[in-house]
Coordinates of C-alpha atoms in Angstrom, one line a residue:
Chain A
M200 CA 0.0 0.0 0.0
I201 CA 1.0 3.6 -0.3
A202 CA 1.0 5.8 2.8
Q203 CA 1.9 9.5 3.1
G204 CA 5.5 9.9 4.5
K205 CA 6.5 12.5 7.1
E206 CA 8.3 14.8 4.6
K207 CA 5.9 17.1 2.8
G208 CA 5.1 16.0 -0.7
K209 CA 6.8 12.6 -0.4
T210 CA 5.0 9.4 -0.5
Q211 CA 6.4 6.2 1.1
V212 CA 5.8 2.6 0.2
S213 CA 5.4 1.1 3.6
R214 CA 4.4 -2.3 2.5
K215 CA 3.2 -4.4 -0.3
T216 CA -0.1 -3.5 -1.8
T217 CA -2.8 -6.1 -1.6
D218 CA -5.3 -6.4 -4.3
G219 CA -7.6 -3.4 -3.9
G220 CA -4.9 -1.7 -1.8
T221 CA -6.6 -2.1 1.6
P222 CA -4.6 0.1 4.1
V223 CA -4.1 -1.8 7.3
E224 CA -3.1 1.3 9.4
E225 CA -6.2 3.3 8.5
S226 CA -8.4 0.4 9.4
S227 CA -8.0 1.3 13.1
S228 CA -9.3 4.8 12.5
E229 CA -13.0 5.0 13.2
N230 CA -13.6 8.2 11.1
G231 CA -11.9 6.7 8.1
S232 CA -13.3 3.2 8.4
F233 CA -15.5 3.6 5.3
L234 CA -12.4 4.3 3.3
T235 CA -11.1 0.9 4.4
D236 CA -14.2 -0.7 3.0
L237 CA -14.0 1.3 -0.2
G238 CA -10.3 0.6 -0.8
Y239 CA -7.6 2.9 -2.2
R240 CA -8.1 1.7 -5.8
A241 CA -11.8 2.7 -5.6
V242 CA -10.9 6.1 -4.1
L243 CA -8.4 6.8 -6.9
D244 CA -11.0 5.7 -9.4
L245 CA -13.4 8.2 -8.0
L246 CA -11.0 11.1 -8.6
P247 CA -12.0 13.3 -11.5
C248 CA -8.4 13.5 -12.6
Y249 CA -5.8 11.2 -14.2
V250 CA -3.6 9.2 -11.8
S251 CA -0.7 7.1 -12.8
I252 CA 2.4 5.6 -11.2
Q253 CA 5.5 5.3 -13.3
D254 CA 8.9 3.8 -13.1
A255 CA 12.2 5.5 -14.0
A256 CA 11.8 4.5 -17.7
L257 CA 8.4 6.3 -17.6
R258 CA 6.7 2.9 -17.9
I259 CA 3.2 3.1 -16.5
L260 CA 2.7 0.7 -13.5
F261 CA -0.8 1.8 -12.5
T262 CA -3.6 4.0 -13.8
N263 CA -7.0 5.0 -12.3
S264 CA -10.2 4.5 -14.2
Q265 CA -10.5 8.1 -15.4
F266 CA -7.1 7.7 -17.1
E267 CA -8.2 4.5 -18.8
K268 CA -11.5 6.1 -19.8
D269 CA -9.8 9.0 -21.6
F270 CA -6.5 7.5 -22.8
G271 CA -7.3 3.7 -23.0
P272 CA -5.2 1.0 -21.2
G273 CA -1.9 2.4 -20.1
V274 CA -0.3 -0.1 -17.8
G275 CA 3.0 -1.4 -19.3
R276 CA 3.2 1.4 -21.9
I277 CA 5.4 4.5 -21.9
C278 CA 3.9 7.7 -20.5
H279 CA 4.4 10.0 -23.4
E280 CA 3.3 7.4 -25.9
V281 CA 0.0 7.2 -24.1
Y282 CA -0.5 10.8 -23.3
K283 CA 0.9 12.4 -26.4
K284 CA 1.0 9.6 -28.9
T285 CA 4.7 10.4 -29.5
A286 CA 8.0 8.7 -29.1
E287 CA 9.6 11.9 -27.7
K288 CA 9.8 12.7 -24.0
C289 CA 8.3 15.9 -22.7
P290 CA 11.1 18.5 -22.4
L291 CA 10.1 19.3 -18.8
C292 CA 9.0 15.9 -17.7
P293 CA 7.9 16.3 -14.1
V294 CA 8.2 12.5 -13.4
Q295 CA 11.9 12.5 -14.4
R296 CA 12.5 15.6 -12.3
S297 CA 10.9 13.9 -9.3
F298 CA 13.1 10.9 -9.8
S299 CA 16.2 13.0 -9.9
D300 CA 15.6 15.4 -7.0
Q301 CA 13.0 13.5 -5.0
K302 CA 10.7 16.5 -4.9
P303 CA 7.2 17.1 -6.2
H304 CA 7.0 19.0 -9.5
L305 CA 4.3 20.7 -11.7
S306 CA 4.1 21.2 -15.4
E307 CA 1.6 22.0 -18.0
E308 CA 1.2 19.7 -20.9
T309 CA -0.9 19.5 -24.0
V310 CA -2.0 15.9 -24.6
R311 CA -4.2 14.0 -27.0
L312 CA -7.1 11.9 -25.7
S313 CA -8.1 8.6 -27.3
S314 CA -11.0 10.5 -28.9
G315 CA -8.5 12.5 -30.9
E316 CA -9.2 15.7 -29.0
W317 CA -6.4 17.8 -27.5
A318 CA -6.5 18.7 -23.9
D319 CA -4.4 20.9 -21.6
L320 CA -3.3 19.3 -18.3
A321 CA -1.8 20.5 -15.1
V322 CA 0.5 17.7 -14.2
Y323 CA 1.7 17.1 -10.6
S324 CA 4.3 14.5 -9.8
A325 CA 5.5 13.2 -6.4
P326 CA 8.2 10.6 -5.6
I327 CA 7.4 7.3 -4.0
T328 CA 10.4 6.3 -1.8
D329 CA 11.3 3.1 0.0
I330 CA 12.3 3.1 3.6
F331 CA 15.9 4.0 2.6
G332 CA 14.8 7.1 0.8
N333 CA 15.3 5.8 -2.7
V334 CA 12.8 6.8 -5.3
R335 CA 11.1 3.6 -6.5
A336 CA 8.4 5.2 -8.6
V337 CA 6.6 8.5 -9.2
I338 CA 2.9 9.1 -8.8
E339 CA 1.5 11.5 -11.3
M340 CA -1.8 13.3 -11.0
S341 CA -3.1 15.4 -13.9
G342 CA -6.1 17.7 -13.9
N343 CA -7.8 18.8 -17.2
I344 CA -7.4 22.6 -17.4
T345 CA -8.5 23.0 -21.0
K346 CA -11.6 25.1 -20.1
L347 CA -9.5 27.2 -17.7
K348 CA -6.9 27.8 -20.5
E349 CA -9.7 28.8 -22.9
N350 CA -11.1 31.3 -20.4
H351 CA -7.6 32.6 -19.9
K352 CA -7.1 33.1 -23.6
E353 CA -10.5 34.8 -23.8
L354 CA -9.6 37.2 -21.0
A355 CA -6.3 38.0 -22.7
F356 CA -8.2 38.6 -25.9
L357 CA -10.6 40.9 -24.2
G358 CA -7.7 42.9 -22.8
Q359 CA -6.2 43.3 -26.2
S360 CA -9.6 44.1 -27.8
V361 CA -10.0 47.1 -25.5
A362 CA -6.6 48.4 -26.5
V363 CA -6.9 48.0 -30.2
V364 CA -10.5 49.2 -30.3
S365 CA -9.6 52.3 -28.4
H366 CA -6.8 53.0 -30.9
D367 CA -9.1 52.4 -33.8
I368 CA -11.8 54.6 -32.4
K369 CA -9.4 57.4 -32.0
N370 CA -8.6 57.3 -35.7
I371 CA -12.2 57.2 -36.6
L372 CA -13.0 60.1 -34.2
E373 CA -10.3 62.1 -36.0
G374 CA -11.9 61.2 -39.3
L375 CA -15.4 62.1 -38.2
Q376 CA -14.2 65.4 -36.6
G377 CA -12.1 66.3 -39.6
G378 CA -14.9 65.4 -42.1
A379 CA -17.6 67.3 -40.1
Y380 CA -15.3 70.4 -40.0
V381 CA -15.0 70.3 -43.8
V382 CA -18.8 69.8 -44.2
D383 CA -19.3 72.9 -41.9
E384 CA -16.8 75.0 -43.9
G385 CA -18.4 74.0 -47.2
I386 CA -21.9 74.9 -45.9
K387 CA -20.6 78.2 -44.5
D388 CA -19.1 79.2 -47.9
D389 CA -21.9 77.7 -49.9
D390 CA -19.3 75.5 -51.4
M391 CA -21.3 72.2 -51.9
K392 CA -18.3 70.5 -53.6
L393 CA -16.2 71.0 -50.5
A394 CA -19.1 69.9 -48.2
G395 CA -19.5 66.8 -50.4
K396 CA -15.9 65.9 -50.0
G397 CA -16.1 66.3 -46.2
W398 CA -19.3 64.2 -46.2
N399 CA -17.5 61.4 -48.0
V400 CA -14.9 61.4 -45.2
V401 CA -17.6 61.2 -42.6
K402 CA -19.3 58.3 -44.5
R403 CA -16.0 56.4 -44.8
N404 CA -15.5 56.7 -41.1
I405 CA -19.0 55.6 -40.4
A406 CA -18.4 52.5 -42.6
D407 CA -15.2 51.9 -40.7
I408 CA -16.8 52.0 -37.3
T409 CA -19.6 49.8 -38.4
A410 CA -17.1 47.2 -39.6
I411 CA -15.1 47.4 -36.4
T412 CA -18.2 47.0 -34.3
Q413 CA -19.4 44.0 -36.3
N414 CA -15.9 42.5 -36.0
I415 CA -15.8 43.0 -32.2
L416 CA -19.2 41.5 -31.8
Y417 CA -18.2 38.6 -34.0
A418 CA -14.9 38.1 -32.2
S419 CA -16.0 38.4 -28.7
K420 CA -19.4 36.8 -28.6
K421 CA -20.1 33.1 -28.7
R422 CA -22.7 33.1 -31.4
F423 CA -24.5 30.2 -32.8
S424 CA -24.1 29.7 -36.5
K425 CA -27.2 29.3 -38.5
Y426 CA -26.4 27.2 -41.4
Q427 CA -28.5 27.4 -44.5
E428 CA -28.2 26.4 -48.1
I429 CA -27.3 29.3 -50.4
Y430 CA -25.8 30.0 -53.7
L431 CA -22.4 31.5 -53.1
E432 CA -22.6 33.6 -56.2
D433 CA -25.4 35.7 -54.7
L434 CA -23.6 36.2 -51.4
I435 CA -20.4 37.2 -53.1
D436 CA -22.1 39.6 -55.4
D437 CA -23.7 41.3 -52.4
V438 CA -20.4 41.7 -50.6
V439 CA -18.5 42.8 -53.7
N440 CA -21.1 45.4 -54.5
L441 CA -20.4 47.0 -51.1
F442 CA -16.8 47.4 -52.0
E443 CA -17.1 48.6 -55.6
K444 CA -17.1 52.3 -54.7
K445 CA -14.1 51.8 -52.3
A446 CA -12.2 50.0 -55.0
E447 CA -12.9 52.7 -57.5
D448 CA -11.7 55.4 -55.1
M449 CA -8.5 53.3 -54.6
S450 CA -8.1 52.8 -58.4
V451 CA -8.4 49.1 -58.0
N452 CA -10.2 46.9 -60.5
L453 CA -12.5 44.5 -58.6
E454 CA -13.8 41.5 -60.4
V455 CA -15.7 38.3 -59.6
K456 CA -15.2 34.9 -61.2
T457 CA -17.6 32.3 -59.9
N458 CA -17.9 28.7 -61.2
P459 CA -21.6 28.3 -62.2
A460 CA -21.3 24.6 -61.8
L461 CA -20.8 25.0 -58.0
P462 CA -24.0 23.7 -56.3
G463 CA -25.8 25.3 -53.3
V464 CA -23.6 25.1 -50.2
R465 CA -24.6 25.0 -46.5
V466 CA -22.9 27.8 -44.7
D467 CA -23.6 30.4 -42.0
P468 CA -24.2 33.4 -44.4
P469 CA -23.5 36.2 -41.8
G470 CA -20.2 34.6 -40.9
I471 CA -19.1 34.1 -44.5
R472 CA -20.1 37.7 -45.3
R473 CA -18.1 39.0 -42.4
M474 CA -15.1 36.8 -43.4
L475 CA -15.2 37.9 -47.0
N476 CA -15.6 41.6 -45.9
N477 CA -12.3 41.3 -44.0
V478 CA -10.4 39.4 -46.7
L479 CA -11.5 41.8 -49.4
L480 CA -10.6 44.9 -47.3
N481 CA -7.2 43.4 -46.7
A482 CA -6.7 42.8 -50.4
L483 CA -7.7 46.4 -51.3
E484 CA -5.4 47.8 -48.6
A485 CA -2.6 45.7 -49.9
C486 CA -3.1 47.3 -53.3
K487 CA -3.3 50.7 -51.8
A488 CA -0.1 50.2 -49.8
D489 CA 1.8 49.1 -53.0
K490 CA 3.6 52.1 -54.3
E491 CA 4.7 50.4 -57.5
N492 CA 3.1 52.2 -60.3
R493 CA 1.1 49.5 -61.8
F494 CA -2.5 48.5 -62.6
H495 CA -4.0 47.0 -59.4
K496 CA -6.7 44.4 -59.4
V497 CA -8.5 42.2 -56.9
T498 CA -10.3 39.0 -58.1
V499 CA -12.8 37.1 -56.0
R500 CA -13.2 33.5 -57.2
T501 CA -15.3 30.6 -56.2
D502 CA -14.7 27.0 -57.4
F503 CA -14.5 23.4 -56.4
Y504 CA -11.3 22.6 -54.4
D505 CA -11.8 18.9 -54.5
K506 CA -14.7 16.5 -54.4
R507 CA -15.6 17.4 -50.8
H508 CA -14.6 21.0 -50.6
F509 CA -15.2 24.3 -52.3
M510 CA -13.1 27.4 -52.1
I511 CA -13.4 31.1 -52.0
E512 CA -10.3 32.9 -53.2
V513 CA -9.4 36.6 -53.1
E514 CA -6.4 37.4 -55.2
D515 CA -4.6 40.8 -55.2
N516 CA -1.5 42.1 -56.9
G517 CA -0.6 44.4 -54.0
T518 CA 2.4 44.4 -51.6
G519 CA 2.4 40.7 -50.9
M520 CA 4.0 39.3 -47.7
D521 CA 7.3 37.7 -46.8
D522 CA 7.4 34.3 -45.0
A523 CA 7.8 35.8 -41.5
T524 CA 4.7 38.1 -42.0
R525 CA 2.7 35.3 -43.4
E526 CA 3.5 33.2 -40.3
K527 CA 2.5 36.0 -38.0
I528 CA -0.8 37.2 -39.4
F529 CA -3.1 34.8 -37.6
K530 CA -1.5 35.3 -34.2
G531 CA -3.9 37.6 -32.4
F532 CA -3.9 41.3 -33.4
Y533 CA -0.9 41.2 -35.8
S534 CA -1.4 43.9 -38.4
T535 CA 0.6 44.8 -41.4
K536 CA -1.1 48.1 -41.6
G537 CA 0.6 50.0 -38.8
D538 CA -1.7 52.7 -37.5
A539 CA -4.5 51.7 -39.9
G540 CA -5.0 48.1 -38.8
T541 CA -5.7 46.1 -35.7
G542 CA -5.5 42.5 -36.8
L543 CA -9.0 42.0 -35.5
G544 CA -10.3 41.3 -39.0
L545 CA -8.1 38.2 -39.5
H546 CA -9.0 36.9 -36.1
V547 CA -12.6 37.0 -37.2
V548 CA -11.7 35.3 -40.5
D549 CA -10.0 32.5 -38.5
K550 CA -13.0 32.2 -36.2
V551 CA -15.5 31.9 -39.1
V552 CA -13.3 29.4 -41.1
M553 CA -12.7 27.2 -38.0
G554 CA -16.4 27.3 -37.2
H555 CA -17.2 25.9 -40.6
G556 CA -14.6 23.2 -40.2
G557 CA -12.5 24.7 -43.0
R558 CA -9.0 26.1 -43.4
V559 CA -7.1 28.9 -45.0
E560 CA -4.2 28.8 -47.5
I561 CA -2.2 31.9 -48.2
L562 CA -0.1 32.1 -51.4
T563 CA 2.0 35.2 -51.3
M564 CA 5.2 36.8 -52.6
P565 CA 6.6 40.2 -51.6
S566 CA 5.9 42.8 -54.4
K567 CA 3.8 40.3 -56.3
G568 CA 0.6 40.0 -54.3
T569 CA -1.4 37.6 -52.3
T570 CA -4.0 34.9 -52.9
F571 CA -6.1 34.2 -49.8
R572 CA -7.8 30.9 -50.2
V573 CA -10.6 29.8 -47.9
I574 CA -11.4 26.1 -48.2
L575 CA -14.7 24.9 -46.8
P576 CA -16.4 21.5 -46.7
M577 CA -19.4 20.9 -48.8
R578 CA -22.3 20.0 -46.5
Chain B
M33 CA 1.1 83.5 -50.8
G34 CA 4.7 84.7 -50.3
D35 CA 4.5 85.6 -46.6
M36 CA 2.2 82.7 -45.7
R37 CA 3.7 80.3 -43.2
K38 CA 4.3 76.9 -44.8
I39 CA 3.3 73.6 -43.1
V40 CA 4.1 70.1 -44.5
L41 CA 1.7 67.4 -43.4
I42 CA 2.9 63.7 -43.7
D43 CA 0.4 60.9 -43.0
D44 CA -0.5 57.8 -44.8
N45 CA -4.2 58.5 -44.0
T46 CA -5.4 60.6 -47.0
D47 CA -8.6 61.6 -45.1
F48 CA -6.4 63.1 -42.4
L49 CA -4.3 64.9 -45.0
F50 CA -7.4 66.4 -46.7
T51 CA -9.3 67.5 -43.5
M52 CA -6.2 68.8 -41.7
S53 CA -4.9 70.7 -44.7
T54 CA -8.3 72.2 -45.2
F55 CA -8.3 73.3 -41.5
L56 CA -4.8 74.7 -41.6
S57 CA -5.2 76.5 -45.0
R58 CA -8.4 78.1 -43.6
N59 CA -6.4 79.3 -40.7
G60 CA -3.9 81.1 -42.8
F61 CA -1.2 78.5 -43.6
Q62 CA 0.0 77.3 -46.9
T63 CA 0.0 73.5 -46.8
F64 CA 1.8 70.7 -48.6
T65 CA 0.9 67.0 -48.1
A66 CA 2.7 63.7 -48.5
E67 CA 1.5 60.2 -48.0
D68 CA 4.8 58.6 -46.9
G69 CA 8.0 59.5 -45.2
Q70 CA 10.2 59.5 -48.3
E71 CA 7.9 61.7 -50.3
G72 CA 7.5 63.9 -47.2
L73 CA 11.3 64.4 -46.9
A74 CA 11.5 65.4 -50.6
V75 CA 8.7 68.0 -50.0
I76 CA 10.4 69.3 -46.9
E77 CA 13.8 69.7 -48.7
K78 CA 12.1 71.5 -51.6
E79 CA 9.7 73.8 -49.6
H80 CA 11.8 74.3 -46.5
P81 CA 8.6 74.7 -44.4
D82 CA 8.1 76.6 -41.2
L83 CA 6.7 73.5 -39.5
V84 CA 6.1 69.8 -40.1
L85 CA 3.0 67.8 -38.9
L86 CA 4.1 64.2 -38.9
D87 CA 2.3 60.9 -38.4
V88 CA 4.6 58.7 -36.3
M89 CA 3.3 55.2 -37.1
M90 CA 3.3 55.1 -40.9
E91 CA 4.0 51.7 -42.4
T92 CA 5.9 53.2 -45.3
L93 CA 9.6 53.0 -46.3
Y94 CA 10.4 55.9 -44.0
S95 CA 8.2 56.0 -40.9
G96 CA 7.6 59.2 -38.9
F97 CA 10.4 58.2 -36.6
E98 CA 12.8 57.9 -39.6
V99 CA 11.7 61.3 -41.0
C100 CA 12.3 62.9 -37.7
R101 CA 15.7 61.4 -37.3
K102 CA 16.8 62.4 -40.8
M103 CA 15.5 66.0 -40.3
R104 CA 17.4 66.3 -37.0
T105 CA 20.6 65.1 -38.5
E106 CA 20.4 67.3 -41.6
P107 CA 21.9 70.8 -40.8
A108 CA 19.5 72.6 -43.2
L109 CA 16.4 71.0 -41.7
K110 CA 17.3 70.4 -38.0
D111 CA 15.7 73.6 -36.7
I112 CA 12.3 73.1 -38.4
P113 CA 9.7 72.5 -35.6
I114 CA 8.0 69.1 -35.8
I115 CA 4.7 68.1 -34.3
G116 CA 4.2 64.4 -34.0
I117 CA 0.8 62.8 -34.3
S118 CA -0.5 59.3 -33.8
G119 CA -3.7 57.4 -32.9
M120 CA -1.5 55.0 -30.9
G121 CA -1.6 56.0 -27.3
D122 CA -0.9 54.5 -24.0
E123 CA -3.0 51.4 -24.8
L124 CA -0.4 50.0 -27.1
G125 CA 2.6 51.4 -25.2
V126 CA 3.5 53.9 -27.9
K127 CA 3.8 57.2 -26.3
F128 CA 6.4 59.8 -26.9
D129 CA 8.7 60.4 -24.0
K130 CA 11.1 63.3 -24.6
E131 CA 13.7 62.0 -22.1
R132 CA 13.7 58.4 -23.4
D133 CA 13.1 58.9 -27.1
G134 CA 14.7 62.4 -27.3
E135 CA 17.7 61.3 -29.3
Y136 CA 16.0 59.1 -31.7
F137 CA 12.7 60.8 -32.1
S138 CA 12.5 64.5 -31.1
P139 CA 9.4 66.3 -32.2
D140 CA 8.8 69.6 -30.4
H141 CA 5.4 68.5 -29.4
F142 CA 3.1 65.5 -29.7
F143 CA -0.6 65.2 -30.3
E144 CA -2.8 62.2 -30.2
K145 CA -5.7 61.7 -32.6
P146 CA -8.4 63.0 -32.5
V147 CA -6.4 66.2 -32.5
D148 CA -7.8 69.1 -30.6
R149 CA -7.8 71.7 -33.3
E150 CA -7.7 74.8 -31.0
K151 CA -4.8 73.4 -29.0
L152 CA -3.0 72.5 -32.3
L153 CA -3.3 76.1 -33.5
E154 CA -2.1 77.4 -30.2
K155 CA 0.9 75.1 -30.3
I156 CA 1.8 76.0 -33.9
G157 CA 1.6 79.7 -33.0
E158 CA 3.9 79.1 -30.0
L159 CA 6.5 77.1 -32.0
L160 CA 6.5 79.6 -34.9
K161 CA 7.2 82.5 -32.5
K162 CA 10.5 80.8 -31.4

């Protein structure tokens, strides 16, 4: 059986475990007598966490039932092969550390359950020593903290949102204030041409704040997608129409090429619309930022990707990106647009695509342009 | 136009260039605009303005910081007053600190967007008197 030793955090093997692990010492305790009847094995099985005992080679000697339920049979197998389905040891293996310094350790690990799902675990290890103080095995107890980690990420996201939104709103306020001033001056001088120019600035900034508000709502709320069958062509025409004036102002030729053979697809139309808004805006901005004196164009394309997937592509011949930028753009709030961007748009794109069980491919080359390809499953 | 004070505005936001240059020209200044740092420096060298209004965080070849540094190291331009402007404030940790950033980025004053027009005019008047 296993009994708690005197030294904090150390567990001592005091004598051989009987089947079911009935602890002889505790049987004399009246208060704990029901534990005797239950047995250690059963107590460990009741724990809503994973318990295992491992030897120095990380071979599993014992697991509780929660462990077996989520990872399958583990006894006789190597810890990381069961937890992570890999032949490589964890760099900060707490079990090995407990073997080497005879102390308890804690680490956070991302593991893969038998179901294929990934989970974040807080892993505690403690040495089990014999009467001579030699570590004979290490007991490991892991709690699933996936939900906690998600909450943590959401909190961090919220903090960043406040910062980027405040920055964006300052720019928009500047635009609204400046535009309103020009409108006032135009009216004062009876110069409707000037007032009209000021009004366009106001309208652009109203459109910007509308887009930001929609992105914030989309990014921060857990919304339920409402899937319905639609013809992509209609949705794409709607979105592209909204951008026609903007593209014209930026001297960018905007065109749509849809494959008429593409059947109706089941998507969440508001999500796809929001996603396409952001990708299109990025493509136009990439053309605007490109100072090479060339004819700029953005093409929106829909087509089959393979038998089970369709794709929506937005191709531009703007600035393009280098490999490092391409790697970074989906990491929260990375923007290539300096003062003009927050990175919130791509976060929303990522959220929509993930929600649809799809993926994104980015084909890009500096000074040549970018093709942003969203691949979604046919439903 | 000969005795009008010249101000060069550099910002990659064309709406800001348009509205601010309208405001300044209606307050008696002759304005010149540029959408990036490189173009801005060329305008500054050509026009030799009385003051420069400069966006700090432009994602262009020469950022506002770069324009400022080049102006401060060029004997013919180093005494032209610079007012730095940005929408980035405390939230993203971008705030001008004269002591810390002085050597690298040394505008004479710094405004955050949305720019208080009255205070801007006051500050321009103050800097042009020097």
